[in-house]
Coordinates of C-alpha atoms and ligand atoms in Angstrom, one line a residue:
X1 CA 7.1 -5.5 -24.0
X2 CA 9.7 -5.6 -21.5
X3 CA 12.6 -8.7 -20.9
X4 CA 14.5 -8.2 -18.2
X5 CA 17.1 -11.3 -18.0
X6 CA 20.1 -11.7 -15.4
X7 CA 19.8 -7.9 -14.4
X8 CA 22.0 -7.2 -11.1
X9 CA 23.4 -3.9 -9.5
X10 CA 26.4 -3.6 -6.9
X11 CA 27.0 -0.9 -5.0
X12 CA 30.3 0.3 -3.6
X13 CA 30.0 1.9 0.0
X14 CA 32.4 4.7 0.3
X15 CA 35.1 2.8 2.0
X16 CA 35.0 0.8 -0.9
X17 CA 33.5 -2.4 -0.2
X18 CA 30.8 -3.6 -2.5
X19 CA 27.3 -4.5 -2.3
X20 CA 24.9 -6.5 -4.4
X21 CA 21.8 -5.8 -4.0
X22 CA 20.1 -7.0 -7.0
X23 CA 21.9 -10.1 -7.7
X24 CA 20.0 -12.1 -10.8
X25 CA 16.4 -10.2 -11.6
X26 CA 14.6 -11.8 -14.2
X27 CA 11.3 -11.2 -15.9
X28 CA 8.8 -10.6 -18.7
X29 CA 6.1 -7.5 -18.3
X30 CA 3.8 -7.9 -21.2
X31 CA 1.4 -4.9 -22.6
X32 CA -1.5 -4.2 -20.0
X33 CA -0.3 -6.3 -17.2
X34 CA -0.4 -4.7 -14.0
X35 CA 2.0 -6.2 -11.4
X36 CA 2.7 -4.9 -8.0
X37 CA 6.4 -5.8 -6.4
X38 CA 5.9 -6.8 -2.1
X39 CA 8.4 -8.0 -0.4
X40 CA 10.6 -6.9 3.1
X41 CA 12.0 -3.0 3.1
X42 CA 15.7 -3.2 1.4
X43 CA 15.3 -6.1 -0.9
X44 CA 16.0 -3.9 -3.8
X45 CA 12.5 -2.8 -4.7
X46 CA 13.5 0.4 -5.4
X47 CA 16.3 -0.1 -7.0
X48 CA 14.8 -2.6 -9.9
X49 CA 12.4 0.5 -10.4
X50 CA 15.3 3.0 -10.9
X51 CA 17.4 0.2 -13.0
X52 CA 14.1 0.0 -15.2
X53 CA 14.4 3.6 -16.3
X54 CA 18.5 3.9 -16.2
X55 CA 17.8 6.7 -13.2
X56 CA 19.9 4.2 -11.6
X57 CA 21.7 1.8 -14.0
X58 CA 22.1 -1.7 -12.9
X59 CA 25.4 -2.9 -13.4
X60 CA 24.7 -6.0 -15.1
X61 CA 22.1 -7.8 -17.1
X62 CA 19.9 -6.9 -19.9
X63 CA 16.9 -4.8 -20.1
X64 CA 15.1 -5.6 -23.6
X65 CA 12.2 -3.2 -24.3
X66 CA 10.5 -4.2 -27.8
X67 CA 13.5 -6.4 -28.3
X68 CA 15.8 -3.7 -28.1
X69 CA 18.7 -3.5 -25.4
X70 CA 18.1 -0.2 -23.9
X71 CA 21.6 -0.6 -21.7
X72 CA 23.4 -0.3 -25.0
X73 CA 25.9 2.4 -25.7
X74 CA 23.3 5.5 -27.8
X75 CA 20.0 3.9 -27.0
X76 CA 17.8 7.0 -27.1
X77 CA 17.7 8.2 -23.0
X78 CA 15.1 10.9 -23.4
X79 CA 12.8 8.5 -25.8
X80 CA 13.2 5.6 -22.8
X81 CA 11.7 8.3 -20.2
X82 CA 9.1 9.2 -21.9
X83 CA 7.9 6.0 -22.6
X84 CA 8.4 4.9 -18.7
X85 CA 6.8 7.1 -16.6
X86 CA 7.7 6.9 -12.9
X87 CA 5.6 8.3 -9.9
X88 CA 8.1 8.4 -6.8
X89 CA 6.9 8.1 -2.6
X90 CA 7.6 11.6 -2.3
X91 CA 5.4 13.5 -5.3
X92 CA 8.4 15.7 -6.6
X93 CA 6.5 18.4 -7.8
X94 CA 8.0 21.7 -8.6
X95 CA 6.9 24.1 -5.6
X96 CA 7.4 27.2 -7.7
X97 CA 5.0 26.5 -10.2
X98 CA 1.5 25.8 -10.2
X99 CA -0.3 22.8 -10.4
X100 CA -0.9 23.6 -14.2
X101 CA 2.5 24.0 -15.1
X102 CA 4.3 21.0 -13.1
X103 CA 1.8 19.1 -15.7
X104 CA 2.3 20.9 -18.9
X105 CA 6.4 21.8 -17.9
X106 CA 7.5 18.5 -20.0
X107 CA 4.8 18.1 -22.8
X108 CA 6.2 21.5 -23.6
X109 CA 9.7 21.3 -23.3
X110 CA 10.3 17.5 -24.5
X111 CA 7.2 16.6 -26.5
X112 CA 7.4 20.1 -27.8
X113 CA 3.5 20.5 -27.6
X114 CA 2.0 24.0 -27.8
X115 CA 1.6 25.9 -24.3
X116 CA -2.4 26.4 -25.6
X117 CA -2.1 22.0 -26.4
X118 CA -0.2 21.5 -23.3
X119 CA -2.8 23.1 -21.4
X120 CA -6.3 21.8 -22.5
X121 CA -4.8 18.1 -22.4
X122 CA -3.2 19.3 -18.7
X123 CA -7.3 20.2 -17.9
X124 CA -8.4 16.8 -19.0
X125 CA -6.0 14.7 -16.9
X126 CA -6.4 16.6 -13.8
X127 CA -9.9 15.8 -14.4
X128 CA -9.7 12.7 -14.4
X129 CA -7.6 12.6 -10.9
X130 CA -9.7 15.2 -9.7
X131 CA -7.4 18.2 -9.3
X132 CA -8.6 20.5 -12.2
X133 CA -10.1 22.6 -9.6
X134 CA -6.6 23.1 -7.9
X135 CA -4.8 24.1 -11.7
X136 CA -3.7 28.0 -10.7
X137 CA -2.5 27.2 -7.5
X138 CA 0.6 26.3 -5.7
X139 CA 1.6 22.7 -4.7
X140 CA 1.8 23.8 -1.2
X141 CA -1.7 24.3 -0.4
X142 CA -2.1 20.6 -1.6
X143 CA -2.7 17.7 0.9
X144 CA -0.2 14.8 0.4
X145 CA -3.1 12.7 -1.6
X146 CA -3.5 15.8 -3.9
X147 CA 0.0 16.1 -4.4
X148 CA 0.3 12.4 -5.3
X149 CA -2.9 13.0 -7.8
X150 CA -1.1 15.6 -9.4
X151 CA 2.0 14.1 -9.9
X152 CA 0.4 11.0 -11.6
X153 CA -1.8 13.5 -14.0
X154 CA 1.9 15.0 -14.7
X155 CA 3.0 11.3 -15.4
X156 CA 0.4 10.7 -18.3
X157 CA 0.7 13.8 -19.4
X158 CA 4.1 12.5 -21.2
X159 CA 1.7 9.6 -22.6
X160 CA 4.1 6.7 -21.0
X161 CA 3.8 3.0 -22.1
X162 CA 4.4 1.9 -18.8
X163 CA 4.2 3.7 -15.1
X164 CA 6.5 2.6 -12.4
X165 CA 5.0 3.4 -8.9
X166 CA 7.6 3.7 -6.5
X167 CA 5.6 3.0 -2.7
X168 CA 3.5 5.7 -4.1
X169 CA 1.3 5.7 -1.2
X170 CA 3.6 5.5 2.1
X171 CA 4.3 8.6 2.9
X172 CA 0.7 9.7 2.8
X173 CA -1.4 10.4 6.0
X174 CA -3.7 7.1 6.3
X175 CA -6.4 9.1 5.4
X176 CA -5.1 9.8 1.6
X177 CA -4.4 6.7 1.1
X178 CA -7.5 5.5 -0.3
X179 CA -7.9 8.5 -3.2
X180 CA -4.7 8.1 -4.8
X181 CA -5.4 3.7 -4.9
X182 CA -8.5 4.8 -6.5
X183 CA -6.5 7.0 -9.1
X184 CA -4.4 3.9 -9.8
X185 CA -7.0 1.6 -9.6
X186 CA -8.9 3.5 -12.6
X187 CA -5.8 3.4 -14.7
X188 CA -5.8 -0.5 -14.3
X189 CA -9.0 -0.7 -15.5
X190 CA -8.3 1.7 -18.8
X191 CA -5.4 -0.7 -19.2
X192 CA -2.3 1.0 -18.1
X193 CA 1.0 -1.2 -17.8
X194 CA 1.7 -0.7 -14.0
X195 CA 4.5 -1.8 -11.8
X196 CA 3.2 -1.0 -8.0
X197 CA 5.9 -1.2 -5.7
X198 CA 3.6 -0.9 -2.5
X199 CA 2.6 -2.8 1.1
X200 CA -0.8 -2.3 0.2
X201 CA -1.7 -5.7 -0.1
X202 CA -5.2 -5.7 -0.1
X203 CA -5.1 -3.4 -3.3
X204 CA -1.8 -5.2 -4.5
X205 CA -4.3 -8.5 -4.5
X206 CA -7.4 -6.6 -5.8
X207 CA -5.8 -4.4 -8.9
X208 CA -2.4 -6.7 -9.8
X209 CA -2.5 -9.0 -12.7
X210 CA 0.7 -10.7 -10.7
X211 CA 2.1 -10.2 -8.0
X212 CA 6.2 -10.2 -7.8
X213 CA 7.7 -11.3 -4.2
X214 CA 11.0 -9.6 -3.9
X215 CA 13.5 -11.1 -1.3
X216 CA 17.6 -11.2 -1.2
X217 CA 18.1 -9.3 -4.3
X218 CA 15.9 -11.5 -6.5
X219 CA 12.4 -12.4 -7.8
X220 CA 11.7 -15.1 -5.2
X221 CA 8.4 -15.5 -6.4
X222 CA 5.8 -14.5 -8.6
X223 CA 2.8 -15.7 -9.8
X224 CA -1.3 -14.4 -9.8
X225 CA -2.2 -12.6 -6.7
X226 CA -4.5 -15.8 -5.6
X227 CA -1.0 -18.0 -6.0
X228 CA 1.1 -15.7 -3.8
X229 CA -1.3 -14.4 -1.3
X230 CA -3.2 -17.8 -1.1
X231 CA -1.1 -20.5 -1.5
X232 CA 2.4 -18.8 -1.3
X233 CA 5.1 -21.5 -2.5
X234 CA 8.1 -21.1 -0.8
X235 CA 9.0 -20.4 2.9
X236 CA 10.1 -16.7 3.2
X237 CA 7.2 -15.9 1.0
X238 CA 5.0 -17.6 3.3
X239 CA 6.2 -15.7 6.6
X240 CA 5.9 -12.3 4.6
X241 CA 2.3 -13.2 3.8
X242 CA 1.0 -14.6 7.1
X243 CA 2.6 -12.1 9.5
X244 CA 0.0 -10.6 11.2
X245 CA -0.7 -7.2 12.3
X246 CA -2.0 -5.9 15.9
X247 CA -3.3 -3.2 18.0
X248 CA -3.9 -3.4 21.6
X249 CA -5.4 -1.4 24.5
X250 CA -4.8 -2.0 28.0
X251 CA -7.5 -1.2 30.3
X252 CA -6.4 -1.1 33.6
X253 CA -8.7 1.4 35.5
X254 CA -11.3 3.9 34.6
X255 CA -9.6 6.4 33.7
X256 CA -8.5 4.8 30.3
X257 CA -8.4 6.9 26.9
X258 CA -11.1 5.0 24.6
X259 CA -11.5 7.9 22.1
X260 CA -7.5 7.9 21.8
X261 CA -7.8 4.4 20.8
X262 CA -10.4 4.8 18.6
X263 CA -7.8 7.5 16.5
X264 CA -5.7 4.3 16.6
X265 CA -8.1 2.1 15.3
X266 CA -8.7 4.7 12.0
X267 CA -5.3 4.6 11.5
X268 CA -5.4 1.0 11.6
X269 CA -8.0 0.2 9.7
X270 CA -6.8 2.7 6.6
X271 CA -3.2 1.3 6.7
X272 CA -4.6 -2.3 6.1
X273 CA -7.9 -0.5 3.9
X274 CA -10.0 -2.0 6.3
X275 CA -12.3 0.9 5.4
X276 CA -15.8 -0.7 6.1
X277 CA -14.4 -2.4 9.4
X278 CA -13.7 0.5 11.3
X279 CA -17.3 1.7 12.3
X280 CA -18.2 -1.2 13.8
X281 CA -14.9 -2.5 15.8
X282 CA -15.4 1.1 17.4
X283 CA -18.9 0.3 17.8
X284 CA -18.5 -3.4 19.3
X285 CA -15.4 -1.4 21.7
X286 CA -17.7 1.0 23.1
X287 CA -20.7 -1.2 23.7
X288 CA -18.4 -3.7 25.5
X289 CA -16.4 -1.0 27.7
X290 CA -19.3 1.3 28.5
X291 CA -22.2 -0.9 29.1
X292 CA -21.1 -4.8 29.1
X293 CA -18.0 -4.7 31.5
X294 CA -17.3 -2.8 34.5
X295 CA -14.1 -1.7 33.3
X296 CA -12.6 0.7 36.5
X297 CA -13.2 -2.9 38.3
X298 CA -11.6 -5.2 35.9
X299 CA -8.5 -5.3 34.1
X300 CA -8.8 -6.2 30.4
X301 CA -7.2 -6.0 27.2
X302 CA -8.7 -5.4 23.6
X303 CA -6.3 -6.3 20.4
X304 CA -7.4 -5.9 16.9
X305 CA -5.7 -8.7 15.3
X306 CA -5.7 -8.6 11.2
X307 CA -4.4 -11.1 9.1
X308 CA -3.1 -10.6 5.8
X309 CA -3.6 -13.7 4.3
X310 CA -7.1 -13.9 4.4
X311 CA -7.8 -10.5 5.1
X312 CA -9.8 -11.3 8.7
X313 CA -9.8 -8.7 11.3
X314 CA -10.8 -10.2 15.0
X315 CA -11.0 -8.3 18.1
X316 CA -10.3 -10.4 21.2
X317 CA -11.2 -9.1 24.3
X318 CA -9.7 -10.5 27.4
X319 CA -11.0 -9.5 31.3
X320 CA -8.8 -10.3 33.8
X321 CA -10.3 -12.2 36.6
X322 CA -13.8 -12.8 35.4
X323 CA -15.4 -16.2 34.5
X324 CA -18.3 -15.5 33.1
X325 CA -19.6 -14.1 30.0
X326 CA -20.7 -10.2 29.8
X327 CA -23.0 -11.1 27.3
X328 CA -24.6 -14.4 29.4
X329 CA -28.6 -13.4 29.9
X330 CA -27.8 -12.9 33.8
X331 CA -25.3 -10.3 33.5
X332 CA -26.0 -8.3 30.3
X333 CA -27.8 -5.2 28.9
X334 CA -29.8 -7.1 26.1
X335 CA -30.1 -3.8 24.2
X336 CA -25.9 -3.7 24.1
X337 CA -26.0 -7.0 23.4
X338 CA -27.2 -7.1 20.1
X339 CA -25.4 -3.9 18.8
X340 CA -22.0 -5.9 19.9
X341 CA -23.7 -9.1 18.2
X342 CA -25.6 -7.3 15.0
X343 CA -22.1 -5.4 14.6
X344 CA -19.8 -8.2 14.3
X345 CA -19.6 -11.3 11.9
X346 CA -18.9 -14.0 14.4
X347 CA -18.4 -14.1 18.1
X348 CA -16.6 -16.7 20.1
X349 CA -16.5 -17.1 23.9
X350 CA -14.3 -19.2 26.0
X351 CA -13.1 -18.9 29.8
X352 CA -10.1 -19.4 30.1
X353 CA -7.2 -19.6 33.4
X354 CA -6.5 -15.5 33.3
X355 CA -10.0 -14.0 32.4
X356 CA -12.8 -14.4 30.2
X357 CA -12.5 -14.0 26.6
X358 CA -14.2 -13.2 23.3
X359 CA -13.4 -13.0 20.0
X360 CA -15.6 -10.7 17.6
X361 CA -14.7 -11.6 13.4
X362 CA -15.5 -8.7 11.6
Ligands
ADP401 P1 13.7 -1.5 -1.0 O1 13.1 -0.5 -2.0 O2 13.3 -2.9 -1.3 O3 13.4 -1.1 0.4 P2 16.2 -0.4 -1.9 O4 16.2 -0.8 -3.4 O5 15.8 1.0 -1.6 O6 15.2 -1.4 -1.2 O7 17.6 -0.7 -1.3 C1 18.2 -2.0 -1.3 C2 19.5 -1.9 -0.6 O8 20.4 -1.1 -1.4 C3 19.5 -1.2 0.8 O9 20.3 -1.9 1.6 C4 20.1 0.2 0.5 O10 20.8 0.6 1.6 C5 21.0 -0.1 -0.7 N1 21.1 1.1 -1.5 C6 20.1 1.7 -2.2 N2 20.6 2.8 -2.9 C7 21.9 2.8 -2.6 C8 23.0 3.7 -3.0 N3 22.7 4.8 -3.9 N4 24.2 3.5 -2.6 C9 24.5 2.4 -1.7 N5 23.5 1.6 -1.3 C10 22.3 1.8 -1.7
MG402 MG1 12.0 1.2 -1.6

């Protein structure tokens, strides 16, 4: 469906030096893939995107769609849109119109559909991305999510062959992250050519077809989402994969904030859609603070630890100064015991120079 050989783009900075920043793209998207782009912020994910559609033209290269180079002089610009939809970070909605006409504004004016057309097929696709309900009023009573549901509803509303998502989900509260992956989730299963730019991985490895690595202004690597995130190839792709991510809580004294941490640990747990995760870690934390450990007498830490690789999300626990386990039979509360135990998939105990520690797998 779409060739993309040798493409590159230079800028030039205002004091006229110049910039590559894609340098040699190449790739083939076929009908019904679905292929999310990852790689390190200002690689040039964005601007392969907007070279795509010609929002942004690259500077050289070729971009065949159907076999036809669409960077030729009088290839049809308005026919190229429509047939590449593109859902941007920040929603773009018109804020003086209502949700029911940022849908049907284009099917009337470029598809030249009838307002009464326009409208019923508007109904049908905010259905399906749950915003019919919200089609008289204004995009600024919208939350972020809804804003982003709308906006794709206005996307297939121009019937595209092809949607570009451009991070469509980072500049939503953690909390809306999950309904507009769900939105995009449902179009992969209907089908829908996708490009995902996103640092979702989780859903990048759960919805993608394959799974582009971008790095240095090129392709580095691509291949099924089991090849990249599994058994990446090469060595940049390898430390983008396995970097881990952390969250940690110091406990020095009693008088430490555990409900503030447990706002972190939502956050947490949505960025990385550790969804199901986040009940129990909270759980395990407050059994283990409140009943297990005297915590106004000992110093400890707590990190959540989550590994994109192979999704795993441990909690290690750390008290300062203490030999002994919290959960040994001498010491603990057998009732908190088990909830810390039943909650988590594996624990692990060791003693260790600077305290006692445990690991909970979740
Ligand atoms: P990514 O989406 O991977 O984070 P971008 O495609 O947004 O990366 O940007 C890649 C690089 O190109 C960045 O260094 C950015 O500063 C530069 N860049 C992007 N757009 C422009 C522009 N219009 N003019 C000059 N430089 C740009
Ligand atoms: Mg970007």
């Amino acid at each position: 469906m779409i060739s993309v050989r040798h493409l590159s783009k230079t800028y030039t900075t205002p004091t006229g030096e110049s910039f590559q920043v894609l340098k040699d793209v190449n790739c083939d998207i076929d009908k019904g893939e679905v292929i999310s782009i990852i790689g390190p912020s200002g690689t040039g994910k964005s601007t392969f995107l907007r070279a795509l559609n010609l929002l942004d033209p690259p500077t050289g290269g070729e971009i065949l769609v159907d076999g036809e180079n669409i960077l030729e002089k009088g290839y049809p610009m308005n026919r190229l849109r429509q047939r590449m939809g593109m859902v941007f970070q920040s929603f773009n909605l018109f804020d003086h119109l209502t949700i029911l006409q940022n849908v049907t504004l284009a099917p009337i004016k470029l598809l030249k559909k009838s307002k009464q057309d326009a409208e019923a097929e508007a109904i049908q696709l905010l259905r399906k991305v749950g915003m019919a309900e919200k089609a008289n009023v204004y995009p600024a009573s919208l939350s972020g999510g809804q804003k982003q549901r709308v906006a794709i509803a206005r996307c297939l509303a121009m019937h595209p062959e092809i949607i570009l998502f451009d991070e469509p989900t980072s500049a939503l509260d953690p909390t809306m992250v999950g309904e507009v992956l769900s939105v995009i989730r449902q179009l992969a299963k209907e089908g829908m050519t996708m490009l995902i730019v996103t640092h979702e991985m989780k859903f990048a490895k759960d919805v993608s077809s394959r799974i582009f690595f971008m790095n240095k202004g090129i392709i580095y690597e691509d291949g099924t989402p089991e090849q990249i995130f599994d058994h990446p190839q090469r060595e940049d792709t390898q430390t983008f994969i396995h970097r881990i991510r952390s969250l940690r809580l110091d406990v020095t004294g009693a008088d430490y904030d555990m409900y503030g941490f447990f706002t972190e640990v939502d956050l947490f747990c949505t960025k990385y859609a550790l969804y199901d995760k986040c009940e129990p870690v909270k759980h395990v934390i407050e059994e283990m603070l409140n009943t297990l450990i005297a915590t106004n007498e000992r110093p400890l830490n707590v990190e959540l630890v989550f590994s994109e690789m192979d999704y795993s999300l441990n909690m290690n626990i750390t008290i300062r100064g203490m030999h002994e386990s919290p959960l040994s039979r001498k010491l603990a509360d057998e009732i908190a015991v088990s909830i810390v135990r039943g909650m988590s998939k594996s624990v692990t105990e060791e003693d260790q120079p600077d305290g006692f520690k445990i690991v909970f797998g979740f």
